Amino acid sequence: MARNKKLYTSIALLAVFIVVFFLKERFTVALYQDEHHYLPTAVLFSKEPIPSLNLLQTYNELNTPVPFILGGWVLDIFGKDIQNLRLLTAFTSFALLMLFVWYSPRNTGRFWLCLGGLLIFPNYYLVSVYYYTDIFAMIFTLGGVIAYLRKRHWVAFVSLVAAICCRQYMLAFPAAILAYEVFKNVKWNAGPAILIKSVFFDTTWVWYALAVLAIVPWVVIWHGPAPASVMADQHYDSDKLVQYNFGYLMYASVVVAVYYIVPETLVTRRFTHYLEYPRRHPLMFIGFLAVVAAIVMFFPAKQAHNPYFTWPYLGYVDELLMKIGISGLPKQVIFGILMLVTLVRFVSPRFNLATWVYLLNVLLLGKAQLSWDKYSLPMIMVLWFLAMYDEHWLPSATRPENEPAPLNMKY
């Protein structure tokens, strides 16, 4: 029965993609925003199917080059037309959804919630019909998470390295798995020798430590986190690199609350966790209140504004609040409340994989050059996928191969 459900879902999604293809005039509409510079970059890579070191050092984009290498191959084979790049993007998006559908647990009761939760994120549509680099990073990230859950660690390593080679900040995902694998076995109350031995009790984490290190060659090639010329063009200069934007961290938590926690809670009607949390974990709750209050008062969320980037909003959620007349301190208080809700949802004395995915993603997004809902989309995707599994399941524990986790979904 579960197989039929997945088959019918796949056919329905294929029909949607076909309809969108024709609604978007067979992907021949005018260039959209970042496509104005992504297309020339892909054309540049089409001239060097195996890119030279000089090209890797000088191409005029902030993110790592695999999407442009793939785009260059497509342009070299089918012609230098944006339609071909959009078709590549759409095929990748459809393949991602097929991974999400076919590798979901057989008996999950959250299938429709989780699939729907991914699809209602407004940027998912945008990165699926235009030649944007996000969808390539997302499919490799999801592939890596699936391989990890199925204990195919070398496949997960390759996939997550590929994700980092599409977008630098995808390193948050192998880092999350690394942290989860290390800390789940650590015996903090033991002596130093036993503590170290507990870390090496299961060396699965080594694969993900190596995956995180995939960022190092790019930093060496560029002498920084991205090519220096484009960083200067986008006013992401060396002075800003030493700053950390706690307001962006708060807004990333807001995005998780709006696009994940709110629909999850409304559908599952599990409100008791939030009501009982202050009583169960009073010290943690007071700590959260202090952190959130400090960010609201001293580090309010404000969008970057420079000659390159002039859009006034932090993202869609911020734009909605501003357009209904909520701004200034009241808006920051709403952001703070939503961040508090997100912390309560994910952070408890027992960290699970979803906790690490949330924490490391939002901490990394505090170093972004600007705020944007879209930057949280890969995190939302992985959280929805993990939500179909029992969140207390330890994926490295002994379990028959391909056996889905129990679905009691305890908090």
mmCIF file of C-alpha atoms in Angstrom:
data_model
loop_
_atom_site.group_PDB
_atom_site.id
_atom_site.type_symbol
_atom_site.label_atom_id
_atom_site.label_comp_id
_atom_site.label_asym_id
_atom_site.label_seq_id
_atom_site.Cartn_x
_atom_site.Cartn_y
_atom_site.Cartn_z
ATOM 1 C CA MET A 1 0.000 0.000 0.000
ATOM 2 C CA ALA A 2 2.815 2.370 0.892
ATOM 3 C CA ARG A 3 4.445 1.682 -2.484
ATOM 4 C CA ASN A 4 1.220 2.591 -4.302
ATOM 5 C CA LYS A 5 1.000 5.820 -2.317
ATOM 6 C CA LYS A 6 4.512 6.755 -3.377
ATOM 7 C CA LEU A 7 3.808 5.836 -6.993
ATOM 8 C CA TYR A 8 0.620 7.920 -7.169
ATOM 9 C CA THR A 9 2.387 10.818 -5.448
ATOM 10 C CA SER A 10 5.206 10.647 -7.995
ATOM 11 C CA ILE A 11 2.766 10.695 -10.907
ATOM 12 C CA ALA A 12 0.921 13.665 -9.388
ATOM 13 C CA LEU A 13 4.180 15.577 -8.891
ATOM 14 C CA LEU A 14 5.225 14.827 -12.458
ATOM 15 C CA ALA A 15 1.907 16.233 -13.674
ATOM 16 C CA VAL A 16 2.487 19.390 -11.620
ATOM 17 C CA PHE A 17 5.940 19.864 -13.136
ATOM 18 C CA ILE A 18 4.537 19.433 -16.648
ATOM 19 C CA VAL A 19 1.814 22.003 -15.967
ATOM 20 C CA VAL A 20 4.359 24.460 -14.536
ATOM 21 C CA PHE A 21 6.571 23.929 -17.584
ATOM 22 C CA PHE A 22 3.804 25.139 -19.889
ATOM 23 C CA LEU A 23 2.599 27.879 -17.524
ATOM 24 C CA LYS A 24 6.156 29.263 -17.559
ATOM 25 C CA GLU A 25 6.071 29.279 -21.384
ATOM 26 C CA ARG A 26 8.338 26.218 -21.616
ATOM 27 C CA PHE A 27 10.889 28.039 -19.453
ATOM 28 C CA THR A 28 11.504 30.697 -22.097
ATOM 29 C CA VAL A 29 10.431 33.716 -20.014
ATOM 30 C CA ALA A 30 12.853 36.602 -19.485
ATOM 31 C CA LEU A 31 15.861 36.207 -17.196
ATOM 32 C CA TYR A 32 14.951 36.482 -13.524
ATOM 33 C CA GLN A 33 17.151 38.291 -10.969
ATOM 34 C CA ASP A 34 20.293 36.216 -10.323
ATOM 35 C CA GLU A 35 19.938 34.493 -13.686
ATOM 36 C CA HIS A 36 21.355 37.680 -15.217
ATOM 37 C CA HIS A 37 24.776 36.760 -13.869
ATOM 38 C CA TYR A 38 24.342 32.993 -13.404
ATOM 39 C CA LEU A 39 23.824 32.461 -17.148
ATOM 40 C CA PRO A 40 27.091 34.181 -18.187
ATOM 41 C CA THR A 41 28.921 32.217 -15.493
ATOM 42 C CA ALA A 42 27.547 28.922 -16.824
ATOM 43 C CA VAL A 43 28.551 29.994 -20.347
ATOM 44 C CA LEU A 44 32.050 30.654 -19.016
ATOM 45 C CA PHE A 45 32.220 27.136 -17.582
ATOM 46 C CA SER A 46 30.862 25.675 -20.822
ATOM 47 C CA LYS A 47 34.127 26.735 -22.466
ATOM 48 C CA GLU A 48 36.086 24.669 -19.930
ATOM 49 C CA PRO A 49 34.235 21.402 -19.192
ATOM 50 C CA ILE A 50 37.062 20.619 -16.791
ATOM 51 C CA PRO A 51 37.637 24.028 -15.218
ATOM 52 C CA SER A 52 41.153 25.361 -14.863
ATOM 53 C CA LEU A 53 42.534 26.616 -11.583
ATOM 54 C CA ASN A 54 42.450 30.147 -12.993
ATOM 55 C CA LEU A 55 38.734 29.854 -13.768
ATOM 56 C CA LEU A 56 38.010 28.500 -10.282
ATOM 57 C CA GLN A 57 39.885 31.434 -8.774
ATOM 58 C CA THR A 58 38.309 34.167 -10.873
ATOM 59 C CA TYR A 59 34.705 33.275 -11.766
ATOM 60 C CA ASN A 60 32.397 36.038 -10.578
ATOM 61 C CA GLU A 61 30.123 34.264 -8.065
ATOM 62 C CA LEU A 62 30.037 33.918 -4.282
ATOM 63 C CA ASN A 63 29.156 30.227 -4.124
ATOM 64 C CA THR A 64 31.170 27.134 -4.970
ATOM 65 C CA PRO A 65 31.110 26.132 -8.643
ATOM 66 C CA VAL A 66 29.474 22.707 -9.102
ATOM 67 C CA PRO A 67 26.096 24.198 -10.271
ATOM 68 C CA PHE A 68 27.963 26.227 -12.886
ATOM 69 C CA ILE A 69 30.071 23.256 -13.946
ATOM 70 C CA LEU A 70 26.874 21.209 -14.431
ATOM 71 C CA GLY A 71 25.249 24.143 -16.207
ATOM 72 C CA GLY A 72 28.297 24.518 -18.431
ATOM 73 C CA TRP A 73 28.100 20.871 -19.465
ATOM 74 C CA VAL A 74 24.422 21.269 -20.362
ATOM 75 C CA LEU A 75 25.067 24.431 -22.366
ATOM 76 C CA ASP A 76 27.968 22.793 -24.180
ATOM 77 C CA ILE A 77 25.786 19.838 -25.214
ATOM 78 C CA PHE A 78 22.386 21.456 -25.857
ATOM 79 C CA GLY A 79 23.191 25.077 -26.627
ATOM 80 C CA LYS A 80 23.695 28.302 -24.741
ATOM 81 C CA ASP A 81 20.057 28.996 -23.884
ATOM 82 C CA ILE A 82 18.575 29.749 -20.464
ATOM 83 C CA GLN A 83 15.800 27.262 -21.241
ATOM 84 C CA ASN A 84 18.304 24.411 -21.045
ATOM 85 C CA LEU A 85 19.548 25.557 -17.652
ATOM 86 C CA ARG A 86 16.004 25.875 -16.325
ATOM 87 C CA LEU A 87 15.210 22.372 -17.553
ATOM 88 C CA LEU A 88 18.296 21.139 -15.694
ATOM 89 C CA THR A 89 17.031 22.896 -12.571
ATOM 90 C CA ALA A 90 13.510 21.457 -12.923
ATOM 91 C CA PHE A 91 14.803 17.914 -13.482
ATOM 92 C CA THR A 92 17.010 18.269 -10.397
ATOM 93 C CA SER A 93 14.067 19.538 -8.354
ATOM 94 C CA PHE A 94 11.890 16.637 -9.485
ATOM 95 C CA ALA A 95 14.680 14.173 -8.668
ATOM 96 C CA LEU A 96 14.949 15.714 -5.193
ATOM 97 C CA LEU A 97 11.230 15.181 -4.600
ATOM 98 C CA MET A 98 11.562 11.590 -5.788
ATOM 99 C CA LEU A 99 14.286 11.051 -3.191
ATOM 100 C CA PHE A 100 12.015 12.597 -0.562
ATOM 101 C CA VAL A 101 9.061 10.419 -1.579
ATOM 102 C CA TRP A 102 10.697 7.058 -2.249
ATOM 103 C CA TYR A 103 13.136 7.085 0.660
ATOM 104 C CA SER A 104 10.556 8.101 3.248
ATOM 105 C CA PRO A 105 9.735 5.454 5.902
ATOM 106 C CA ARG A 106 7.203 2.906 4.768
ATOM 107 C CA ASN A 107 4.758 3.376 7.626
ATOM 108 C CA THR A 108 5.083 7.029 8.516
ATOM 109 C CA GLY A 109 1.927 8.884 9.438
ATOM 110 C CA ARG A 110 3.542 12.212 8.603
ATOM 111 C CA PHE A 111 4.210 11.714 4.898
ATOM 112 C CA TRP A 112 1.732 14.280 3.577
ATOM 113 C CA LEU A 113 2.547 16.817 6.270
ATOM 114 C CA CYS A 114 6.267 16.620 5.560
ATOM 115 C CA LEU A 115 6.016 16.627 1.782
ATOM 116 C CA GLY A 116 3.476 19.456 1.898
ATOM 117 C CA GLY A 117 5.639 21.358 4.364
ATOM 118 C CA LEU A 118 8.525 21.335 1.907
ATOM 119 C CA LEU A 119 6.379 22.332 -1.065
ATOM 120 C CA ILE A 120 4.656 25.282 0.626
ATOM 121 C CA PHE A 121 7.968 27.023 1.222
ATOM 122 C CA PRO A 122 7.652 29.824 -1.378
ATOM 123 C CA ASN A 123 11.280 29.700 -2.456
ATOM 124 C CA TYR A 124 11.029 26.022 -3.392
ATOM 125 C CA TYR A 125 9.036 27.006 -6.450
ATOM 126 C CA LEU A 126 11.438 29.804 -7.376
ATOM 127 C CA VAL A 127 14.569 27.651 -7.160
ATOM 128 C CA SER A 128 12.839 24.943 -9.219
ATOM 129 C CA VAL A 129 11.764 26.973 -12.254
ATOM 130 C CA TYR A 130 14.709 29.369 -12.572
ATOM 131 C CA TYR A 131 18.397 28.581 -12.888
ATOM 132 C CA TYR A 132 19.320 29.055 -9.248
ATOM 133 C CA THR A 133 22.096 27.139 -7.511
ATOM 134 C CA ASP A 134 20.137 26.201 -4.368
ATOM 135 C CA ILE A 135 18.392 23.132 -5.725
ATOM 136 C CA PHE A 136 21.705 21.455 -6.610
ATOM 137 C CA ALA A 137 23.010 21.924 -3.077
ATOM 138 C CA MET A 138 19.699 20.656 -1.702
ATOM 139 C CA ILE A 139 19.592 17.393 -3.661
ATOM 140 C CA PHE A 140 23.119 16.468 -2.608
ATOM 141 C CA THR A 141 22.318 17.397 0.993
ATOM 142 C CA LEU A 142 19.176 15.279 1.066
ATOM 143 C CA GLY A 143 21.030 12.425 -0.624
ATOM 144 C CA GLY A 144 23.723 12.649 2.045
ATOM 145 C CA VAL A 145 21.199 12.602 4.892
ATOM 146 C CA ILE A 146 19.377 9.614 3.384
ATOM 147 C CA ALA A 147 22.656 7.721 2.937
ATOM 148 C CA TYR A 148 23.575 8.485 6.550
ATOM 149 C CA LEU A 149 20.236 7.192 7.840
ATOM 150 C CA ARG A 150 20.776 4.004 5.826
ATOM 151 C CA LYS A 151 24.343 3.672 7.112
ATOM 152 C CA ARG A 152 25.900 4.134 3.666
ATOM 153 C CA HIS A 153 28.505 6.467 5.070
ATOM 154 C CA TRP A 154 30.837 6.614 2.081
ATOM 155 C CA VAL A 155 27.876 7.580 -0.120
ATOM 156 C CA ALA A 156 26.860 10.205 2.433
ATOM 157 C CA PHE A 157 30.427 11.538 2.454
ATOM 158 C CA VAL A 158 30.528 11.928 -1.340
ATOM 159 C CA SER A 159 27.069 13.482 -1.478
ATOM 160 C CA LEU A 160 27.714 15.981 1.316
ATOM 161 C CA VAL A 161 31.059 16.985 -0.190
ATOM 162 C CA ALA A 162 29.213 17.627 -3.457
ATOM 163 C CA ALA A 163 26.682 19.744 -1.534
ATOM 164 C CA ILE A 164 29.461 21.897 -0.089
ATOM 165 C CA CYS A 165 30.868 22.243 -3.597
ATOM 166 C CA CYS A 166 27.485 23.744 -4.571
ATOM 167 C CA ARG A 167 27.019 26.064 -1.580
ATOM 168 C CA GLN A 168 29.604 26.650 1.138
ATOM 169 C CA TYR A 169 27.126 26.794 4.007
ATOM 170 C CA MET A 170 25.990 23.215 3.336
ATOM 171 C CA LEU A 171 28.875 22.255 5.611
ATOM 172 C CA ALA A 172 26.352 22.753 8.441
ATOM 173 C CA PHE A 173 24.827 19.349 7.575
ATOM 174 C CA PRO A 174 27.893 17.087 7.814
ATOM 175 C CA ALA A 175 28.850 19.169 10.873
ATOM 176 C CA ALA A 176 25.445 18.384 12.413
ATOM 177 C CA ILE A 177 25.858 14.655 11.796
ATOM 178 C CA LEU A 178 29.419 14.852 13.127
ATOM 179 C CA ALA A 179 28.257 16.541 16.339
ATOM 180 C CA TYR A 180 25.387 14.107 16.780
ATOM 181 C CA GLU A 181 27.570 11.045 16.258
ATOM 182 C CA VAL A 182 30.286 12.285 18.632
ATOM 183 C CA PHE A 183 28.127 13.557 21.463
ATOM 184 C CA LYS A 184 25.687 10.668 21.588
ATOM 185 C CA ASN A 185 28.448 8.365 22.860
ATOM 186 C CA VAL A 186 30.444 10.756 25.045
ATOM 187 C CA LYS A 187 30.618 9.791 28.724
ATOM 188 C CA TRP A 188 31.060 13.179 30.366
ATOM 189 C CA ASN A 189 31.074 11.844 33.928
ATOM 190 C CA ALA A 190 33.997 9.482 33.286
ATOM 191 C CA GLY A 191 37.720 10.118 33.497
ATOM 192 C CA PRO A 192 39.692 11.584 30.570
ATOM 193 C CA ALA A 193 40.814 8.198 29.247
ATOM 194 C CA ILE A 194 37.310 6.742 29.224
ATOM 195 C CA LEU A 195 35.898 9.981 27.797
ATOM 196 C CA ILE A 196 38.304 9.847 24.850
ATOM 197 C CA LYS A 197 37.653 6.138 24.426
ATOM 198 C CA SER A 198 33.901 6.815 24.288
ATOM 199 C CA VAL A 199 34.417 9.273 21.432
ATOM 200 C CA PHE A 200 36.180 6.569 19.430
ATOM 201 C CA PHE A 201 33.739 3.833 20.427
ATOM 202 C CA ASP A 202 31.996 4.405 17.087
ATOM 203 C CA THR A 203 34.112 6.135 14.420
ATOM 204 C CA THR A 204 31.245 6.808 12.036
ATOM 205 C CA TRP A 205 31.817 10.505 12.722
ATOM 206 C CA VAL A 206 35.148 10.418 10.869
ATOM 207 C CA TRP A 207 33.332 10.340 7.511
ATOM 208 C CA TYR A 208 31.495 13.541 8.378
ATOM 209 C CA ALA A 209 34.567 15.256 9.818
ATOM 210 C CA LEU A 210 36.235 14.639 6.452
ATOM 211 C CA ALA A 211 33.164 15.986 4.658
ATOM 212 C CA VAL A 212 33.335 19.233 6.675
ATOM 213 C CA LEU A 213 36.965 19.592 5.593
ATOM 214 C CA ALA A 214 35.788 19.779 1.974
ATOM 215 C CA ILE A 215 35.508 23.546 2.485
ATOM 216 C CA VAL A 216 39.261 23.859 3.071
ATOM 217 C CA PRO A 217 40.434 23.515 -0.573
ATOM 218 C CA TRP A 218 38.081 26.311 -1.618
ATOM 219 C CA VAL A 219 39.337 28.598 1.127
ATOM 220 C CA VAL A 220 42.894 27.853 -0.025
ATOM 221 C CA ILE A 221 42.082 28.481 -3.691
ATOM 222 C CA TRP A 222 40.305 31.776 -2.975
ATOM 223 C CA HIS A 223 42.353 32.856 0.057
ATOM 224 C CA GLY A 224 39.012 33.353 1.769
ATOM 225 C CA PRO A 225 35.405 32.105 1.809
ATOM 226 C CA ALA A 226 34.718 33.199 -1.814
ATOM 227 C CA PRO A 227 36.522 34.825 -4.770
ATOM 228 C CA ALA A 228 37.823 38.179 -3.558
ATOM 229 C CA SER A 229 36.603 40.183 -6.553
ATOM 230 C CA VAL A 230 32.943 39.228 -6.178
ATOM 231 C CA MET A 231 33.105 39.715 -2.416
ATOM 232 C CA ALA A 232 34.236 43.273 -3.079
ATOM 233 C CA ASP A 233 31.510 43.773 -5.717
ATOM 234 C CA GLN A 234 28.842 42.679 -3.231
ATOM 235 C CA HIS A 235 30.322 44.726 -0.381
ATOM 236 C CA TYR A 236 31.115 41.619 1.642
ATOM 237 C CA ASP A 237 34.541 42.866 2.603
ATOM 238 C CA SER A 238 37.106 41.697 5.124
ATOM 239 C CA ASP A 239 35.841 44.060 7.836
ATOM 240 C CA LYS A 240 32.418 42.412 7.770
ATOM 241 C CA LEU A 241 33.925 38.949 7.983
ATOM 242 C CA VAL A 242 34.917 39.501 11.589
ATOM 243 C CA GLN A 243 31.403 40.574 12.549
ATOM 244 C CA TYR A 244 28.610 38.245 13.636
ATOM 245 C CA ASN A 245 24.990 39.221 13.068
ATOM 246 C CA PHE A 246 22.832 37.892 15.898
ATOM 247 C CA GLY A 247 19.818 39.492 14.213
ATOM 248 C CA TYR A 248 20.235 37.144 11.247
ATOM 249 C CA LEU A 249 20.437 34.219 13.656
ATOM 250 C CA MET A 250 17.125 35.313 15.175
ATOM 251 C CA TYR A 251 15.453 35.734 11.783
ATOM 252 C CA ALA A 252 16.633 32.285 10.650
ATOM 253 C CA SER A 253 14.911 30.889 13.760
ATOM 254 C CA VAL A 254 11.775 32.847 12.837
ATOM 255 C CA VAL A 255 11.768 31.201 9.393
ATOM 256 C CA VAL A 256 11.964 27.753 11.022
ATOM 257 C CA ALA A 257 9.072 28.653 13.300
ATOM 258 C CA VAL A 258 6.842 29.907 10.478
ATOM 259 C CA TYR A 259 7.582 27.255 7.851
ATOM 260 C CA TYR A 260 8.117 24.230 10.077
ATOM 261 C CA ILE A 261 6.914 24.538 13.674
ATOM 262 C CA VAL A 262 3.602 26.302 13.006
ATOM 263 C CA PRO A 263 2.339 23.824 10.355
ATOM 264 C CA GLU A 264 3.700 20.857 12.317
ATOM 265 C CA THR A 265 1.945 21.946 15.501
ATOM 266 C CA LEU A 266 -1.327 22.864 13.816
ATOM 267 C CA VAL A 267 -1.549 19.497 12.076
ATOM 268 C CA THR A 268 -0.326 17.261 14.897
ATOM 269 C CA ARG A 269 -1.921 19.407 17.640
ATOM 270 C CA ARG A 270 0.971 18.699 19.972
ATOM 271 C CA PHE A 271 0.849 21.841 22.074
ATOM 272 C CA THR A 272 1.670 20.227 25.413
ATOM 273 C CA HIS A 273 5.411 20.200 24.744
ATOM 274 C CA TYR A 274 5.507 24.009 24.637
ATOM 275 C CA LEU A 275 3.276 24.393 27.684
ATOM 276 C CA GLU A 276 5.211 21.916 29.827
ATOM 277 C CA TYR A 277 8.735 22.860 28.741
ATOM 278 C CA PRO A 278 9.258 25.691 31.326
ATOM 279 C CA ARG A 279 8.312 23.292 34.121
ATOM 280 C CA ARG A 280 10.415 20.403 32.828
ATOM 281 C CA HIS A 281 13.512 22.448 31.961
ATOM 282 C CA PRO A 282 13.287 25.700 33.950
ATOM 283 C CA LEU A 283 16.983 26.614 33.774
ATOM 284 C CA MET A 284 17.153 26.119 30.017
ATOM 285 C CA PHE A 285 13.967 28.108 29.529
ATOM 286 C CA ILE A 286 15.273 31.011 31.612
ATOM 287 C CA GLY A 287 18.515 30.887 29.629
ATOM 288 C CA PHE A 288 16.566 31.035 26.363
ATOM 289 C CA LEU A 289 14.583 34.028 27.613
ATOM 290 C CA ALA A 290 17.789 35.852 28.515
ATOM 291 C CA VAL A 291 19.426 35.156 25.151
ATOM 292 C CA VAL A 292 16.341 36.152 23.161
ATOM 293 C CA ALA A 293 15.811 39.323 25.191
ATOM 294 C CA ALA A 294 19.449 40.329 24.669
ATOM 295 C CA ILE A 295 19.179 39.846 20.896
ATOM 296 C CA VAL A 296 15.899 41.770 20.684
ATOM 297 C CA MET A 297 17.268 44.698 22.684
ATOM 298 C CA PHE A 298 20.872 44.916 21.522
ATOM 299 C CA PHE A 299 21.082 43.051 18.187
ATOM 300 C CA PRO A 300 17.717 43.576 16.419
ATOM 301 C CA ALA A 301 17.268 41.896 13.060
ATOM 302 C CA LYS A 302 17.920 44.381 10.255
ATOM 303 C CA GLN A 303 18.635 43.691 6.618
ATOM 304 C CA ALA A 304 21.959 44.552 5.049
ATOM 305 C CA HIS A 305 21.778 47.704 2.941
ATOM 306 C CA ASN A 306 24.525 48.677 0.521
ATOM 307 C CA PRO A 307 24.900 49.772 -3.127
ATOM 308 C CA TYR A 308 24.645 46.128 -4.251
ATOM 309 C CA PHE A 309 21.679 45.028 -2.117
ATOM 310 C CA THR A 310 18.880 47.514 -1.567
ATOM 311 C CA TRP A 311 15.838 45.363 -0.728
ATOM 312 C CA PRO A 312 14.578 46.602 2.664
ATOM 313 C CA TYR A 313 13.125 43.379 4.085
ATOM 314 C CA LEU A 314 14.842 40.479 5.825
ATOM 315 C CA GLY A 315 12.648 38.084 3.854
ATOM 316 C CA TYR A 316 9.023 37.195 3.199
ATOM 317 C CA VAL A 317 8.030 36.896 6.846
ATOM 318 C CA ASP A 318 9.532 40.301 7.603
ATOM 319 C CA GLU A 319 7.844 41.793 4.530
ATOM 320 C CA LEU A 320 4.440 40.465 5.628
ATOM 321 C CA LEU A 321 4.770 41.996 9.094
ATOM 322 C CA MET A 322 5.902 45.321 7.675
ATOM 323 C CA LYS A 323 3.050 45.449 5.182
ATOM 324 C CA ILE A 324 0.419 44.911 7.870
ATOM 325 C CA GLY A 325 1.937 47.728 9.873
ATOM 326 C CA ILE A 326 4.119 45.878 12.390
ATOM 327 C CA SER A 327 7.600 47.389 12.618
ATOM 328 C CA GLY A 328 10.167 48.613 15.121
ATOM 329 C CA LEU A 329 10.236 47.068 18.607
ATOM 330 C CA PRO A 330 6.881 45.215 18.276
ATOM 331 C CA LYS A 331 8.242 43.394 15.225
ATOM 332 C CA GLN A 332 11.455 42.498 17.049
ATOM 333 C CA VAL A 333 9.413 41.184 20.000
ATOM 334 C CA ILE A 334 7.429 38.952 17.625
ATOM 335 C CA PHE A 335 10.713 37.717 16.167
ATOM 336 C CA GLY A 336 11.952 37.039 19.695
ATOM 337 C CA ILE A 337 8.839 35.062 20.632
ATOM 338 C CA LEU A 338 9.154 32.940 17.487
ATOM 339 C CA MET A 339 12.835 32.332 18.184
ATOM 340 C CA LEU A 340 11.925 31.249 21.733
ATOM 341 C CA VAL A 341 9.337 28.832 20.332
ATOM 342 C CA THR A 342 11.963 27.389 17.976
ATOM 343 C CA LEU A 343 14.490 26.921 20.767
ATOM 344 C CA VAL A 344 11.857 25.203 22.916
ATOM 345 C CA ARG A 345 10.923 22.918 20.023
ATOM 346 C CA PHE A 346 14.435 21.706 19.270
ATOM 347 C CA VAL A 347 16.693 22.172 22.283
ATOM 348 C CA SER A 348 16.362 19.916 25.314
ATOM 349 C CA PRO A 349 18.908 18.084 27.500
ATOM 350 C CA ARG A 350 18.985 15.268 24.968
ATOM 351 C CA PHE A 351 20.145 16.604 21.603
ATOM 352 C CA ASN A 352 18.874 14.688 18.595
ATOM 353 C CA LEU A 353 19.963 15.051 14.970
ATOM 354 C CA ALA A 354 17.255 17.630 14.226
ATOM 355 C CA THR A 355 18.568 19.747 17.111
ATOM 356 C CA TRP A 356 22.057 19.806 15.644
ATOM 357 C CA VAL A 357 20.719 20.551 12.153
ATOM 358 C CA TYR A 358 18.828 23.548 13.505
ATOM 359 C CA LEU A 359 21.586 24.886 15.751
ATOM 360 C CA LEU A 360 24.473 24.636 13.317
ATOM 361 C CA ASN A 361 22.475 26.041 10.422
ATOM 362 C CA VAL A 362 21.248 29.127 12.258
ATOM 363 C CA LEU A 363 24.646 29.719 13.848
ATOM 364 C CA LEU A 364 26.222 29.624 10.399
ATOM 365 C CA LEU A 365 23.546 31.898 8.925
ATOM 366 C CA GLY A 366 24.556 34.508 11.482
ATOM 367 C CA LYS A 367 27.644 34.950 9.286
ATOM 368 C CA ALA A 368 25.709 35.389 6.023
ATOM 369 C CA GLN A 369 26.234 38.576 4.047
ATOM 370 C CA LEU A 370 22.494 39.230 4.146
ATOM 371 C CA SER A 371 19.302 37.670 5.464
ATOM 372 C CA TRP A 372 16.915 35.739 3.258
ATOM 373 C CA ASP A 373 14.207 33.101 3.809
ATOM 374 C CA LYS A 374 15.731 31.047 1.006
ATOM 375 C CA TYR A 375 18.928 30.411 2.955
ATOM 376 C CA SER A 376 16.913 28.342 5.455
ATOM 377 C CA LEU A 377 15.251 26.184 2.797
ATOM 378 C CA PRO A 378 17.819 23.316 2.895
ATOM 379 C CA MET A 379 17.469 23.204 6.685
ATOM 380 C CA ILE A 380 13.662 23.137 6.448
ATOM 381 C CA MET A 381 13.870 20.331 3.873
ATOM 382 C CA VAL A 382 16.053 18.163 6.113
ATOM 383 C CA LEU A 383 13.935 18.867 9.198
ATOM 384 C CA TRP A 384 10.790 17.793 7.352
ATOM 385 C CA PHE A 385 12.498 14.617 6.162
ATOM 386 C CA LEU A 386 13.722 13.769 9.661
ATOM 387 C CA ALA A 387 10.239 14.444 11.048
ATOM 388 C CA MET A 388 9.047 11.250 9.357
ATOM 389 C CA TYR A 389 11.340 9.262 11.655
ATOM 390 C CA ASP A 390 11.312 8.805 15.388
ATOM 391 C CA GLU A 391 13.524 11.713 16.428
ATOM 392 C CA HIS A 392 15.113 9.709 19.241
ATOM 393 C CA TRP A 393 16.246 6.977 16.854
ATOM 394 C CA LEU A 394 20.045 6.707 16.677
ATOM 395 C CA PRO A 395 20.746 6.013 12.986
ATOM 396 C CA SER A 396 24.082 4.328 13.758
ATOM 397 C CA ALA A 397 22.495 1.896 16.179
ATOM 398 C CA THR A 398 22.003 -1.709 15.133
ATOM 399 C CA ARG A 399 18.929 -1.989 12.961
ATOM 400 C CA PRO A 400 18.067 -4.268 10.044
ATOM 401 C CA GLU A 401 19.030 -2.619 6.781
ATOM 402 C CA ASN A 402 16.337 -0.403 5.239
ATOM 403 C CA GLU A 403 14.109 -0.929 8.248
ATOM 404 C CA PRO A 404 12.193 2.288 9.051
ATOM 405 C CA ALA A 405 12.492 3.732 12.519
ATOM 406 C CA PRO A 406 9.642 3.430 15.025
ATOM 407 C CA LEU A 407 7.249 6.323 14.749
ATOM 408 C CA ASN A 408 6.283 7.256 18.278
ATOM 409 C CA MET A 409 7.652 10.794 17.637
ATOM 410 C CA LYS A 410 8.360 11.693 21.255
ATOM 411 C CA TYR A 411 9.688 15.107 22.098
#
